[in-house]
Amino acid sequence: MQTFKIEKRYSSEILIEGEAETFREFVEKNKSNLRGSNLSDSNLSGSNLSDSNLSDSNLSGSDLRGSDLRGSDLSGSDLSGSDLRWVKIKVSQKEELLKALRIEIIK
């Protein structure tokens, strides 16, 4: 077992601290509690983050390949520069995902 910490997005204050075998496992165990977290540049490939609270979180530069984000709250989060190949989302999340990627849709 290893000890892991997740800091808040806008400060170095600890948001969550605990033990797990891997960082991915630690994030999955705390997925309902990740609002406002700093997960930038994290390797979370293949993670089950379905129904997680990632609102206002920094996930920029993270590896999320093959992760399940269905039902996750991505509002206000930053996913710029993240690897999102083969990520699963619900159709209802597409607008939120585009905003998190900093993509503007012109009508």
PDB file of C-alpha atoms in Angstrom:
ATOM      1  CA  MET A   1       0.000   0.000   0.000  1.00  0.00           C
ATOM      2  CA  GLN A   2       1.094   3.522  -0.779  1.00  0.00           C
ATOM      3  CA  THR A   3      -0.085   6.867   0.544  1.00  0.00           C
ATOM      4  CA  PHE A   4      -1.476   9.336  -1.997  1.00  0.00           C
ATOM      5  CA  LYS A   5      -2.582  12.959  -1.819  1.00  0.00           C
ATOM      6  CA  ILE A   6      -4.734  15.005  -4.145  1.00  0.00           C
ATOM      7  CA  GLU A   7      -4.420  18.758  -3.872  1.00  0.00           C
ATOM      8  CA  LYS A   8      -7.048  21.376  -4.558  1.00  0.00           C
ATOM      9  CA  ARG A   9      -7.060  22.926  -8.012  1.00  0.00           C
ATOM     10  CA  TYR A  10      -6.180  26.481  -7.023  1.00  0.00           C
ATOM     11  CA  SER A  11      -3.933  25.892  -4.003  1.00  0.00           C
ATOM     12  CA  SER A  12      -1.497  23.371  -2.577  1.00  0.00           C
ATOM     13  CA  GLU A  13      -3.990  22.509   0.168  1.00  0.00           C
ATOM     14  CA  ILE A  14      -4.685  18.769   0.462  1.00  0.00           C
ATOM     15  CA  LEU A  15      -8.184  17.814  -0.688  1.00  0.00           C
ATOM     16  CA  ILE A  16      -7.937  14.053  -0.115  1.00  0.00           C
ATOM     17  CA  GLU A  17      -5.292  11.810   1.421  1.00  0.00           C
ATOM     18  CA  GLY A  18      -5.320   8.042   1.788  1.00  0.00           C
ATOM     19  CA  GLU A  19      -3.890   4.669   0.846  1.00  0.00           C
ATOM     20  CA  ALA A  20      -4.253   2.444  -2.194  1.00  0.00           C
ATOM     21  CA  GLU A  21      -2.172   0.118  -4.347  1.00  0.00           C
ATOM     22  CA  THR A  22      -2.014   2.613  -7.243  1.00  0.00           C
ATOM     23  CA  PHE A  23      -2.895   6.250  -7.858  1.00  0.00           C
ATOM     24  CA  ARG A  24      -5.589   5.145 -10.323  1.00  0.00           C
ATOM     25  CA  GLU A  25      -7.190   2.980  -7.624  1.00  0.00           C
ATOM     26  CA  PHE A  26      -7.013   5.882  -5.137  1.00  0.00           C
ATOM     27  CA  VAL A  27      -8.784   8.220  -7.574  1.00  0.00           C
ATOM     28  CA  GLU A  28     -11.448   5.604  -8.353  1.00  0.00           C
ATOM     29  CA  LYS A  29     -12.099   5.015  -4.637  1.00  0.00           C
ATOM     30  CA  ASN A  30     -12.622   8.760  -4.133  1.00  0.00           C
ATOM     31  CA  LYS A  31     -14.419   9.548  -7.405  1.00  0.00           C
ATOM     32  CA  SER A  32     -17.508  10.976  -5.721  1.00  0.00           C
ATOM     33  CA  ASN A  33     -15.326  13.466  -3.849  1.00  0.00           C
ATOM     34  CA  LEU A  34     -13.055  15.004  -6.529  1.00  0.00           C
ATOM     35  CA  ARG A  35     -14.737  18.398  -6.971  1.00  0.00           C
ATOM     36  CA  GLY A  36     -12.108  21.131  -7.307  1.00  0.00           C
ATOM     37  CA  SER A  37      -9.193  18.696  -7.432  1.00  0.00           C
ATOM     38  CA  ASN A  38      -5.871  19.032  -9.235  1.00  0.00           C
ATOM     39  CA  LEU A  39      -5.342  15.886 -11.292  1.00  0.00           C
ATOM     40  CA  SER A  40      -3.258  17.528 -14.000  1.00  0.00           C
ATOM     41  CA  ASP A  41      -0.754  15.319 -15.820  1.00  0.00           C
ATOM     42  CA  SER A  42      -2.104  12.182 -14.101  1.00  0.00           C
ATOM     43  CA  ASN A  43      -2.087   8.730 -15.651  1.00  0.00           C
ATOM     44  CA  LEU A  44      -5.690   7.628 -15.246  1.00  0.00           C
ATOM     45  CA  SER A  45      -5.925   5.499 -18.382  1.00  0.00           C
ATOM     46  CA  GLY A  46      -8.558   2.781 -18.147  1.00  0.00           C
ATOM     47  CA  SER A  47     -10.102   4.297 -15.009  1.00  0.00           C
ATOM     48  CA  ASN A  48     -13.702   3.797 -13.987  1.00  0.00           C
ATOM     49  CA  LEU A  49     -14.734   7.360 -13.250  1.00  0.00           C
ATOM     50  CA  SER A  50     -18.404   6.876 -14.104  1.00  0.00           C
ATOM     51  CA  ASP A  51     -20.745   9.042 -12.036  1.00  0.00           C
ATOM     52  CA  SER A  52     -17.772  10.874 -10.512  1.00  0.00           C
ATOM     53  CA  ASN A  53     -17.741  14.483  -9.384  1.00  0.00           C
ATOM     54  CA  LEU A  54     -14.949  16.107 -11.397  1.00  0.00           C
ATOM     55  CA  SER A  55     -16.555  19.541 -11.476  1.00  0.00           C
ATOM     56  CA  ASP A  56     -14.113  22.443 -11.291  1.00  0.00           C
ATOM     57  CA  SER A  57     -11.184  20.001 -11.465  1.00  0.00           C
ATOM     58  CA  ASN A  58      -7.932  20.381 -13.379  1.00  0.00           C
ATOM     59  CA  LEU A  59      -7.330  17.320 -15.555  1.00  0.00           C
ATOM     60  CA  SER A  60      -5.195  19.120 -18.136  1.00  0.00           C
ATOM     61  CA  GLY A  61      -2.508  16.954 -19.680  1.00  0.00           C
ATOM     62  CA  SER A  62      -3.905  13.791 -18.092  1.00  0.00           C
ATOM     63  CA  ASP A  63      -3.968  10.397 -19.766  1.00  0.00           C
ATOM     64  CA  LEU A  64      -7.606   9.296 -19.683  1.00  0.00           C
ATOM     65  CA  ARG A  65      -7.436   6.835 -22.596  1.00  0.00           C
ATOM     66  CA  GLY A  66     -10.149   4.199 -22.363  1.00  0.00           C
ATOM     67  CA  SER A  67     -11.637   5.644 -19.178  1.00  0.00           C
ATOM     68  CA  ASP A  68     -15.338   5.518 -18.377  1.00  0.00           C
ATOM     69  CA  LEU A  69     -16.635   9.031 -17.737  1.00  0.00           C
ATOM     70  CA  ARG A  70     -20.320   8.230 -18.258  1.00  0.00           C
ATOM     71  CA  GLY A  71     -22.465  10.288 -15.930  1.00  0.00           C
ATOM     72  CA  SER A  72     -19.505  12.250 -14.524  1.00  0.00           C
ATOM     73  CA  ASP A  73     -19.902  15.923 -13.690  1.00  0.00           C
ATOM     74  CA  LEU A  74     -17.304  17.727 -15.804  1.00  0.00           C
ATOM     75  CA  SER A  75     -18.735  21.232 -15.399  1.00  0.00           C
ATOM     76  CA  GLY A  76     -16.029  23.835 -14.972  1.00  0.00           C
ATOM     77  CA  SER A  77     -13.243  21.293 -15.352  1.00  0.00           C
ATOM     78  CA  ASP A  78     -10.165  21.705 -17.562  1.00  0.00           C
ATOM     79  CA  LEU A  79      -9.363  18.789 -19.872  1.00  0.00           C
ATOM     80  CA  SER A  80      -7.142  20.719 -22.274  1.00  0.00           C
ATOM     81  CA  GLY A  81      -4.243  18.652 -23.558  1.00  0.00           C
ATOM     82  CA  SER A  82      -5.662  15.417 -22.111  1.00  0.00           C
ATOM     83  CA  ASP A  83      -5.576  12.152 -24.043  1.00  0.00           C
ATOM     84  CA  LEU A  84      -9.237  11.195 -24.401  1.00  0.00           C
ATOM     85  CA  ARG A  85      -9.006   8.466 -27.026  1.00  0.00           C
ATOM     86  CA  TRP A  86     -11.638   5.756 -26.509  1.00  0.00           C
ATOM     87  CA  VAL A  87     -13.188   7.560 -23.518  1.00  0.00           C
ATOM     88  CA  LYS A  88     -16.815   6.660 -22.831  1.00  0.00           C
ATOM     89  CA  ILE A  89     -19.368   9.410 -22.166  1.00  0.00           C
ATOM     90  CA  LYS A  90     -23.145   9.711 -22.432  1.00  0.00           C
ATOM     91  CA  VAL A  91     -24.635  11.670 -25.320  1.00  0.00           C
ATOM     92  CA  SER A  92     -25.951  14.184 -22.797  1.00  0.00           C
ATOM     93  CA  GLN A  93     -22.348  14.988 -21.751  1.00  0.00           C
ATOM     94  CA  LYS A  94     -20.979  16.046 -25.139  1.00  0.00           C
ATOM     95  CA  GLU A  95     -21.516  19.813 -24.625  1.00  0.00           C
ATOM     96  CA  GLU A  96     -19.899  19.691 -21.185  1.00  0.00           C
ATOM     97  CA  LEU A  97     -16.941  17.735 -22.559  1.00  0.00           C
ATOM     98  CA  LEU A  98     -16.387  20.216 -25.376  1.00  0.00           C
ATOM     99  CA  LYS A  99     -16.367  23.084 -22.859  1.00  0.00           C
ATOM    100  CA  ALA A 100     -13.869  21.223 -20.665  1.00  0.00           C
ATOM    101  CA  LEU A 101     -11.654  20.813 -23.733  1.00  0.00           C
ATOM    102  CA  ARG A 102     -11.913  24.573 -24.347  1.00  0.00           C
ATOM    103  CA  ILE A 103     -13.622  23.980 -27.711  1.00  0.00           C
ATOM    104  CA  GLU A 104     -16.096  26.663 -28.736  1.00  0.00           C
ATOM    105  CA  ILE A 105     -18.976  25.665 -30.983  1.00  0.00           C
ATOM    106  CA  ILE A 106     -20.100  28.496 -33.285  1.00  0.00           C
ATOM    107  CA  LYS A 107     -23.742  28.283 -34.355  1.00  0.00           C
TER     108      LYS A 107
END
